[in-house]
Amino acid sequence: TIMSNTHRARLERRIAGSTNRWRFPKQPFTGDLLSLSQMFKALSIDFEEALRNPDRLHISQIQKFFCENFKNKDIQSAEADVILECLGFKWELHQPQLFQSETLAKLYLKALTQGTTYPLRELEELLRAQSPKKTKEKSPAKRMIISLKINDPLVTKVAFATALKNLYVSEVEINLEDVLGVLASAHILQFSGLVQRCVDVMITRLMPSTIKNFYEAGCKYKEEQLTTACEKWLEMNLVPLVGMQIHLRKIPQDLLHKVLKSPRLFTFSEFRLLKTMLLWVFLQLNYKIQAIPTHETVMTFFKSFPENCCFLDRDIGQSLRPLFLCLRLHGITKGKDLEVLRYINFFPESWLNRVTANHYHALENGGDMDQLKDLNTQAVRFGLLFNQENTTYSKMIAVYGFFFKITGLKHDTTSYSFYMQRIKHTDLESPFVVYEHKPVSLRAARMVKYEIRAQALVDGKWQEFRTNQIMQKFGLTKPSCKSHILKIQTVGIPIYVSFAFIFPPS
């Protein structure tokens, strides 16, 4: 068999020196086998694995050696071993700290072995000089200059300096205004410990003003933990918090789409979610507005388009269709809210006709929602936001003539319970509620498929509590008028409580 030149070169060996040691003639293994074996043993490196994968030798194992032996030790000399040229500045660094960064380690080892016939001998001398037993001896290692080019606009001098400082001090405070730049610097340096610290800081500092930049940074640097945290945070806060601030304008469409599809999305009602989405579109198209407009202003804006074509059928609205297909328009049942849907000329006529037809069918059949099957993607949703000051909080809801009170109770500092209860229309506190919703069902029993879900943020992590999907016949008297009670224990505040239900066919 004819062996390729490349393969033959890797297997060539020659005898060297009076000891007749076997020596490889080609890089990276220009040292003799005995010295290589001894050095690998000292570093706890698998010798055979190193021979098969020489590229791994220069970085990970030696980086591990420095990190384990020198991470917490004092710098022996004020004199730097390395000068890093970057961002127009010269940064003085020391070997043990430098090796925490894979990027700097590669640059340093490349400079160390460049121009020498025996790069592993240089490494062996470096490791021997830096051994803890040799700390009193003066290091023979070269003082050299390495260069790093950075094109990431997020990296500032302050952020990069903070990242380098973290090579020396593990608990350097990372300011909120610098955290994006520090994260970018940590990625360029391939400094995994600092990357995780930045992600942790960003997750705990999510708010309307930071969500957009943090999410985009998570996507850019492929930090799934960060992007997932942004999605979960926005699922809870899109309607009650972000939807009330001008920062809503900055929410990226792809993030918004993910959140709208999530079964965990919190909203007070389907109509409140629609209002939030209409406001988001309005802010995309009116860049100069710097304050949240009134609901009437938003409605008037959409009404101002010619009536011959709805907004979503226009060129300007075509790309937004996927967002509004995620909305559950069938969950908007109030007469005045349905009038708004038609008034603004936003949705295609076919969408509105389908919603109207479903409502008529449900009203004619005692509330049956024949077209709805999946509780996670189709249920009608209502929500309570339980704050610190709440001890008892309830809200009346009505769907197809059936009245329910959704309630939250605080028992002590960490104990809560949530449930829904059917209310007879004659027992309502105010007759205005009946007038506002108009239809009243006189059916004694109503089959309901429902789920109650509560979520709270504790130490940067979301706690989720939920009932099973329950099928129950709700009567007008106890105990049949009351749902299963969701009891939870949490220190998180606020608590986002969602009630999702469907009226299945009788």
Coordinates of C-alpha atoms in Angstrom, one line a residue:
T1 CA 0.0 0.0 0.0
I2 CA 1.3 3.4 -1.0
M3 CA 1.3 5.8 2.1
S4 CA 0.5 9.4 1.5
N5 CA 3.3 11.9 2.2
T6 CA 1.3 13.6 4.9
H7 CA 0.6 10.4 6.7
R8 CA 4.2 9.2 6.4
A9 CA 5.5 12.5 7.8
R10 CA 3.4 12.1 10.9
L11 CA 4.8 8.6 11.6
E12 CA 8.5 9.3 10.9
R13 CA 10.7 9.0 13.9
R14 CA 14.5 9.2 14.4
I15 CA 16.9 8.4 17.2
A16 CA 18.5 11.4 18.8
G17 CA 21.3 11.9 21.4
S18 CA 23.6 9.4 23.2
T19 CA 20.6 8.0 25.1
N20 CA 19.0 6.9 21.8
R21 CA 15.6 8.6 22.7
W22 CA 13.0 8.5 20.0
R23 CA 12.3 12.0 18.6
F24 CA 9.5 13.2 16.3
P25 CA 11.0 15.5 13.6
K26 CA 7.9 17.5 12.9
Q27 CA 6.0 20.1 14.8
P28 CA 4.3 20.3 17.2
F29 CA 6.2 17.3 18.8
T30 CA 9.8 18.3 18.2
G31 CA 10.8 17.3 21.7
D32 CA 11.9 13.8 22.6
L33 CA 9.3 11.3 23.8
L34 CA 10.7 10.9 27.3
S35 CA 10.7 14.6 28.1
L36 CA 7.2 14.9 26.6
S37 CA 5.9 12.1 28.6
Q38 CA 7.4 13.5 31.8
M39 CA 5.9 17.0 31.2
F40 CA 2.5 15.6 30.3
K41 CA 2.5 13.5 33.5
A42 CA 3.3 16.6 35.6
L43 CA 0.3 18.3 34.0
S44 CA -2.0 15.3 34.3
I45 CA -2.3 15.2 30.5
D46 CA -3.1 11.9 28.7
F47 CA 0.1 11.4 26.6
E48 CA -1.6 9.3 23.9
E49 CA -4.5 11.7 23.6
A50 CA -2.0 14.6 23.3
L51 CA -0.2 12.8 20.5
R52 CA -3.5 12.2 18.6
N53 CA -4.8 15.8 19.2
P54 CA -1.8 18.1 19.4
D55 CA -3.9 21.3 18.8
R56 CA -5.5 20.8 22.2
L57 CA -2.2 20.7 24.0
H58 CA -1.2 24.3 23.7
I59 CA -4.3 25.8 25.3
S60 CA -6.7 23.9 27.5
Q61 CA -4.3 21.8 29.5
I62 CA -1.7 24.6 30.1
Q63 CA -4.6 27.0 30.8
K64 CA -5.9 24.6 33.4
F65 CA -2.4 24.4 35.0
F66 CA -2.2 28.1 35.4
C67 CA -5.7 28.6 36.6
E68 CA -5.5 25.9 39.2
N69 CA -2.1 26.8 40.6
F70 CA -2.0 30.6 40.4
K71 CA -5.6 32.0 40.3
N72 CA -5.6 33.2 43.9
K73 CA -1.9 33.8 44.4
D74 CA -0.4 37.2 44.6
I75 CA 1.6 38.5 41.7
Q76 CA 5.2 37.9 42.5
S77 CA 6.6 40.9 40.6
A78 CA 5.1 44.2 39.5
E79 CA 6.9 43.7 36.2
A80 CA 4.5 42.4 33.6
D81 CA 5.3 39.3 31.5
V82 CA 3.2 40.4 28.5
I83 CA 2.2 43.7 26.9
L84 CA -1.2 43.5 25.2
E85 CA -1.8 46.0 22.5
C86 CA -5.5 46.6 22.0
L87 CA -8.0 49.4 21.4
G88 CA -5.1 51.8 21.0
F89 CA -3.7 51.1 24.5
K90 CA -1.0 48.9 26.0
W91 CA -2.2 46.7 28.8
E92 CA 0.4 45.0 31.1
L93 CA -0.5 41.4 32.0
H94 CA 1.0 38.5 33.9
Q95 CA 1.2 34.9 32.8
P96 CA -1.0 33.2 35.4
Q97 CA -3.8 35.7 35.0
L98 CA -3.5 35.8 31.2
F99 CA -4.1 32.1 30.9
Q100 CA -7.7 32.4 32.2
S101 CA -8.5 33.8 28.7
E102 CA -8.3 31.3 26.0
T103 CA -7.9 34.0 23.3
L104 CA -4.9 35.6 25.2
A105 CA -3.4 32.2 25.9
K106 CA -3.5 31.3 22.2
L107 CA -1.9 34.7 21.3
Y108 CA 0.8 34.3 24.0
L109 CA 1.7 30.7 23.1
K110 CA 1.8 31.6 19.4
A111 CA 4.2 34.4 20.2
L112 CA 6.2 32.2 22.6
T113 CA 6.8 29.5 20.0
Q114 CA 7.2 31.7 17.0
G115 CA 10.6 31.6 15.4
T116 CA 11.9 28.7 17.6
T117 CA 12.7 25.2 16.4
Y118 CA 11.6 23.7 19.6
P119 CA 8.3 25.2 20.7
L120 CA 7.6 22.5 23.3
R121 CA 10.9 23.1 24.9
E122 CA 9.9 26.7 25.3
L123 CA 6.7 25.5 26.9
E124 CA 8.5 23.1 29.2
E125 CA 10.8 26.0 30.4
L126 CA 7.8 28.2 30.9
L127 CA 6.0 25.6 33.0
R128 CA 9.1 24.7 35.0
A129 CA 9.7 28.4 35.7
Q130 CA 6.1 28.9 36.9
S131 CA 6.0 25.8 39.0
P132 CA 4.9 26.6 42.6
K133 CA 8.2 25.0 43.8
K134 CA 10.2 27.4 41.8
T135 CA 8.6 30.7 42.7
K136 CA 11.8 32.0 44.3
E137 CA 13.7 31.7 41.0
K138 CA 13.5 34.4 38.5
S139 CA 11.3 33.4 35.5
P140 CA 13.3 32.9 32.3
A141 CA 10.2 33.4 30.2
K142 CA 10.3 36.1 27.6
R143 CA 8.6 39.5 28.1
M144 CA 6.7 39.9 24.9
I145 CA 4.1 41.9 23.1
I146 CA 0.9 40.5 21.7
S147 CA -1.8 42.3 19.7
L148 CA -5.6 41.8 19.6
K149 CA -7.9 43.6 17.1
I150 CA -11.5 44.1 18.2
N151 CA -14.2 45.2 15.8
D152 CA -17.2 44.8 18.1
P153 CA -18.8 48.3 18.7
L154 CA -20.1 47.2 22.1
V155 CA -16.5 46.9 23.4
T156 CA -15.4 50.2 25.1
K157 CA -12.1 50.9 26.8
V158 CA -13.9 50.9 30.2
A159 CA -15.6 47.6 29.5
F160 CA -12.4 46.0 28.2
A161 CA -10.5 47.2 31.3
T162 CA -13.2 45.7 33.5
A163 CA -12.9 42.4 31.7
L164 CA -9.1 42.4 32.1
K165 CA -9.4 43.4 35.8
N166 CA -11.5 40.3 36.3
L167 CA -8.5 38.2 35.3
Y168 CA -6.9 39.4 38.6
V169 CA -9.9 40.0 40.9
S170 CA -12.9 37.6 40.7
E171 CA -15.5 39.8 42.2
V172 CA -15.1 43.1 40.3
E173 CA -18.4 45.0 40.3
I174 CA -20.0 45.2 36.9
N175 CA -22.0 48.3 36.4
L176 CA -25.3 48.1 34.5
E177 CA -24.2 50.7 32.0
D178 CA -21.0 48.6 31.2
V179 CA -22.4 45.1 31.3
L180 CA -23.0 44.8 27.6
G181 CA -19.5 45.9 26.8
V182 CA -18.0 43.6 29.5
L183 CA -20.0 40.6 28.0
A184 CA -18.7 41.4 24.5
S185 CA -15.2 41.7 25.9
A186 CA -15.5 38.4 27.8
H187 CA -16.7 36.7 24.6
I188 CA -13.7 38.1 22.6
L189 CA -11.3 37.0 25.3
Q190 CA -13.1 33.6 25.6
F191 CA -13.2 34.1 29.4
S192 CA -16.1 31.8 30.3
G193 CA -16.3 32.6 34.0
L194 CA -16.8 36.3 33.2
V195 CA -19.4 35.6 30.5
Q196 CA -21.5 33.7 33.1
R197 CA -21.1 36.6 35.6
C198 CA -22.4 39.1 33.0
V199 CA -25.3 36.9 32.1
D200 CA -26.2 36.5 35.8
V201 CA -26.1 40.3 36.2
M202 CA -28.2 40.9 33.1
I203 CA -30.9 38.4 34.2
T204 CA -31.3 40.1 37.5
R205 CA -31.5 43.6 36.0
L206 CA -34.2 42.9 33.3
M207 CA -36.6 45.9 33.0
P208 CA -38.4 47.7 30.2
S209 CA -35.4 49.9 29.5
T210 CA -32.9 46.9 29.2
I211 CA -34.9 44.0 27.8
K212 CA -34.3 44.9 24.1
N213 CA -30.5 45.3 24.4
F214 CA -30.1 42.3 26.7
Y215 CA -32.1 40.1 24.4
E216 CA -30.2 41.1 21.3
A217 CA -26.9 40.5 23.1
G218 CA -28.1 37.1 24.0
C219 CA -28.9 36.3 20.4
K220 CA -25.6 37.8 19.1
Y221 CA -23.3 35.9 21.5
K222 CA -25.5 32.8 21.5
E223 CA -26.2 32.9 25.2
E224 CA -29.3 30.8 25.4
Q225 CA -29.7 31.3 29.2
L226 CA -30.0 35.0 28.6
T227 CA -32.4 34.9 25.7
T228 CA -34.6 32.4 27.5
A229 CA -34.7 34.7 30.6
C230 CA -35.7 37.7 28.4
E231 CA -38.5 35.7 26.9
K232 CA -39.8 34.5 30.2
W233 CA -39.6 38.0 31.7
L234 CA -41.5 39.5 28.8
E235 CA -44.2 36.8 28.9
M236 CA -45.1 38.1 32.4
N237 CA -44.5 41.9 31.9
L238 CA -45.5 42.7 28.3
V239 CA -49.1 43.7 29.2
P240 CA -48.9 45.0 32.8
L241 CA -45.5 46.8 32.6
V242 CA -43.8 47.2 29.2
G243 CA -47.2 47.9 27.6
M244 CA -47.5 51.0 29.8
Q245 CA -44.2 52.6 28.8
I246 CA -42.5 54.1 25.8
H247 CA -39.9 51.3 25.9
L248 CA -42.6 49.1 24.2
R249 CA -41.5 50.6 20.9
K250 CA -38.0 48.9 21.2
I251 CA -39.3 45.3 21.6
P252 CA -38.0 43.3 18.6
Q253 CA -40.7 41.7 16.5
D254 CA -39.1 38.2 16.7
L255 CA -39.1 38.4 20.5
L256 CA -42.7 39.6 20.5
H257 CA -43.7 36.7 18.3
K258 CA -42.2 34.1 20.6
V259 CA -43.9 35.7 23.6
L260 CA -47.3 35.9 22.0
K261 CA -47.1 32.1 21.1
S262 CA -46.2 31.2 24.6
P263 CA -48.9 29.5 26.8
R264 CA -47.4 31.2 29.8
L265 CA -48.2 34.7 28.5
F266 CA -49.9 36.8 31.2
T267 CA -52.6 39.3 30.3
F268 CA -55.6 40.8 32.2
S269 CA -57.8 39.9 29.3
E270 CA -57.6 39.2 25.5
F271 CA -58.7 42.8 24.8
R272 CA -55.9 44.3 27.0
L273 CA -53.4 42.2 25.0
L274 CA -54.9 43.5 21.7
K275 CA -54.6 47.1 23.0
T276 CA -50.9 46.5 23.8
M277 CA -50.2 45.1 20.4
L278 CA -52.0 48.0 18.6
L279 CA -49.9 50.4 20.7
W280 CA -46.7 48.6 19.7
V281 CA -47.6 49.0 16.0
F282 CA -48.5 52.7 16.5
L283 CA -45.1 53.3 18.1
Q284 CA -43.3 51.6 15.3
L285 CA -45.0 54.0 12.8
N286 CA -44.7 57.2 14.8
Y287 CA -41.1 57.5 15.8
K288 CA -41.3 61.1 16.9
I289 CA -43.8 60.4 19.7
Q290 CA -41.9 60.1 23.0
A291 CA -44.8 59.6 25.4
I292 CA -47.5 56.9 25.6
P293 CA -50.6 58.2 23.7
T294 CA -54.1 57.7 24.8
H295 CA -56.1 54.7 23.6
E296 CA -58.4 57.1 21.6
T297 CA -55.3 58.5 19.8
V298 CA -54.2 55.0 18.7
M299 CA -57.8 54.2 17.6
T300 CA -58.0 57.4 15.6
F301 CA -54.7 56.8 13.9
F302 CA -55.8 53.4 12.5
K303 CA -59.2 54.7 11.6
S304 CA -57.5 57.4 9.5
F305 CA -56.4 54.9 6.8
P306 CA -58.7 54.7 3.8
E307 CA -61.6 52.3 4.5
N308 CA -61.3 50.4 1.2
C309 CA -58.6 48.2 2.7
C310 CA -57.9 47.1 6.3
F311 CA -54.5 47.8 7.9
L312 CA -53.2 44.1 7.9
D313 CA -54.0 43.8 4.1
R314 CA -51.9 46.9 3.3
D315 CA -48.2 46.6 2.4
I316 CA -47.3 48.2 5.7
G317 CA -49.3 45.6 7.6
Q318 CA -48.5 42.4 5.8
S319 CA -45.3 41.6 7.8
L320 CA -47.3 42.0 11.1
R321 CA -49.9 39.4 10.3
P322 CA -47.9 36.6 12.1
L323 CA -48.1 38.6 15.3
F324 CA -51.9 39.2 15.2
L325 CA -52.6 35.6 14.2
C326 CA -51.3 34.7 17.6
L327 CA -54.0 36.7 19.3
R328 CA -57.2 35.0 20.5
L329 CA -59.8 37.4 19.1
H330 CA -62.5 34.9 20.0
G331 CA -61.8 35.7 23.6
I332 CA -63.0 39.3 23.1
T333 CA -66.7 39.0 24.0
K334 CA -67.8 42.4 25.3
G335 CA -70.0 44.2 22.9
K336 CA -68.2 47.6 23.1
D337 CA -64.8 45.8 22.6
L338 CA -66.1 44.1 19.5
E339 CA -67.3 47.4 18.2
V340 CA -63.7 48.7 18.5
L341 CA -62.5 45.8 16.4
R342 CA -64.7 46.9 13.5
Y343 CA -64.2 50.7 14.1
I344 CA -60.5 50.7 13.6
N345 CA -60.5 48.8 10.3
F346 CA -57.4 46.9 11.3
F347 CA -58.4 43.2 10.7
P348 CA -59.5 41.5 7.5
E349 CA -63.3 41.2 7.2
S350 CA -63.0 37.4 7.1
W351 CA -61.3 37.4 10.6
L352 CA -64.1 39.6 12.1
N353 CA -66.9 37.5 10.5
R354 CA -65.4 34.4 11.9
V355 CA -65.3 35.9 15.4
T356 CA -68.9 37.1 15.1
A357 CA -70.1 33.8 13.8
N358 CA -68.5 31.9 16.7
H359 CA -70.0 34.3 19.2
Y360 CA -73.5 33.8 17.8
H361 CA -73.1 30.1 17.8
A362 CA -72.0 30.1 21.4
L363 CA -74.8 32.3 22.5
E364 CA -77.4 30.1 20.8
N365 CA -76.0 27.0 22.3
G366 CA -75.7 27.9 26.0
G367 CA -72.1 29.1 25.7
D368 CA -70.6 26.1 24.0
M369 CA -67.3 26.9 22.3
D370 CA -67.3 24.1 19.7
Q371 CA -64.4 25.5 17.8
L372 CA -62.0 25.5 20.8
K373 CA -60.2 22.3 21.7
D374 CA -56.7 23.1 23.0
L375 CA -56.5 24.9 26.4
N376 CA -52.9 25.9 25.9
T377 CA -53.4 27.7 22.6
Q378 CA -57.1 28.6 22.4
A379 CA -58.4 29.2 25.9
V380 CA -59.9 32.5 26.9
R381 CA -57.5 34.2 29.4
F382 CA -58.0 36.5 32.4
G383 CA -55.4 37.5 34.9
L384 CA -54.8 39.0 38.4
L385 CA -51.6 40.8 39.3
F386 CA -51.2 40.1 43.1
N387 CA -49.0 42.8 44.6
Q388 CA -47.4 43.3 48.0
E389 CA -50.3 45.4 49.3
N390 CA -52.9 42.9 48.4
T391 CA -54.5 40.6 51.0
T392 CA -57.6 39.9 49.1
Y393 CA -58.1 40.7 45.4
S394 CA -60.9 39.7 43.1
K395 CA -62.3 40.6 39.7
M396 CA -65.6 39.9 38.0
I397 CA -65.5 38.4 34.5
A398 CA -68.4 37.5 32.2
V399 CA -68.4 35.2 29.1
Y400 CA -71.6 34.4 27.2
G401 CA -73.9 35.3 30.1
F402 CA -72.0 33.3 32.7
F403 CA -70.4 35.3 35.6
F404 CA -67.3 34.3 37.5
K405 CA -65.3 35.9 40.2
I406 CA -61.5 35.2 40.1
T407 CA -60.0 35.6 43.5
G408 CA -56.6 35.7 45.2
L409 CA -56.1 35.4 49.0
K410 CA -52.9 36.1 51.0
H411 CA -52.8 33.9 54.2
D412 CA -49.4 35.0 55.5
T413 CA -46.1 36.4 54.2
T414 CA -45.5 33.5 51.8
S415 CA -48.8 31.6 51.5
Y416 CA -51.5 32.3 48.9
S417 CA -54.5 30.7 47.3
F418 CA -56.3 31.4 44.0
Y419 CA -59.6 30.2 42.6
M420 CA -62.6 31.1 40.5
Q421 CA -66.3 30.9 41.5
R422 CA -69.5 31.1 39.5
I423 CA -71.8 34.0 40.6
K424 CA -75.5 34.2 39.9
H425 CA -76.4 37.3 38.1
T426 CA -78.9 38.3 40.8
D427 CA -76.1 38.1 43.4
L428 CA -73.8 40.6 41.6
E429 CA -72.8 43.6 43.8
S430 CA -73.9 46.1 41.1
P431 CA -76.6 45.8 38.5
F432 CA -74.3 47.8 36.2
V433 CA -72.2 44.7 35.7
V434 CA -75.2 42.9 34.2
Y435 CA -76.1 45.9 32.0
E436 CA -72.5 46.2 30.8
H437 CA -72.3 42.6 29.7
K438 CA -76.0 42.4 28.7
P439 CA -76.5 38.6 28.0
V440 CA -77.4 36.5 31.0
S441 CA -77.5 32.8 31.0
L442 CA -80.1 31.1 33.2
R443 CA -78.6 27.6 32.9
A444 CA -78.2 26.0 36.2
A445 CA -74.9 24.2 35.3
R446 CA -72.1 25.0 32.9
M447 CA -69.3 22.5 32.0
V448 CA -65.9 24.3 32.1
K449 CA -62.4 23.1 31.2
Y450 CA -59.9 25.3 33.0
E451 CA -56.4 25.7 34.4
I452 CA -55.1 28.2 37.0
R453 CA -51.5 29.2 36.8
A454 CA -49.4 31.4 39.1
Q455 CA -45.8 32.6 38.5
A456 CA -43.4 34.6 40.6
L457 CA -39.8 35.7 40.2
V458 CA -37.4 34.6 43.0
D459 CA -33.6 35.3 42.8
G460 CA -33.7 35.6 39.1
K461 CA -35.6 32.4 38.5
W462 CA -39.3 31.9 37.8
Q463 CA -41.4 29.8 40.1
E464 CA -44.4 28.3 38.4
F465 CA -47.4 26.8 40.1
R466 CA -50.4 25.3 38.3
T467 CA -53.4 23.1 38.6
N468 CA -54.0 20.3 36.2
Q469 CA -56.3 20.9 33.3
I470 CA -59.6 20.3 35.1
M471 CA -63.1 19.5 33.7
Q472 CA -65.8 20.7 36.1
K473 CA -69.5 21.3 36.1
F474 CA -70.1 24.7 37.7
G475 CA -73.4 25.2 39.4
L476 CA -74.8 28.2 41.2
T477 CA -74.5 26.9 44.8
K478 CA -71.7 25.6 46.9
P479 CA -69.7 23.5 46.6
S480 CA -70.2 23.1 42.8
C481 CA -69.9 26.9 42.1
K482 CA -66.2 27.0 43.3
S483 CA -63.2 25.8 41.3
H484 CA -60.2 23.8 42.5
I485 CA -58.1 26.0 44.8
L486 CA -54.4 26.6 43.7
K487 CA -52.4 26.9 46.9
I488 CA -48.8 28.2 46.7
Q489 CA -45.8 29.1 48.8
T490 CA -43.5 31.8 47.5
V491 CA -41.5 34.9 48.6
G492 CA -41.8 36.3 45.1
I493 CA -43.8 39.5 44.5
P494 CA -45.7 40.3 42.4
I495 CA -47.5 37.1 41.6
Y496 CA -48.9 36.7 38.0
V497 CA -52.1 34.6 38.2
S498 CA -53.7 33.4 35.0
F499 CA -57.1 31.8 34.6
A500 CA -57.6 30.0 31.3
F501 CA -60.8 28.2 30.3
I502 CA -63.0 26.8 27.6
F503 CA -66.7 26.0 27.6
P504 CA -66.7 22.6 25.9
P505 CA -69.9 21.3 24.1
S506 CA -72.6 20.3 26.6

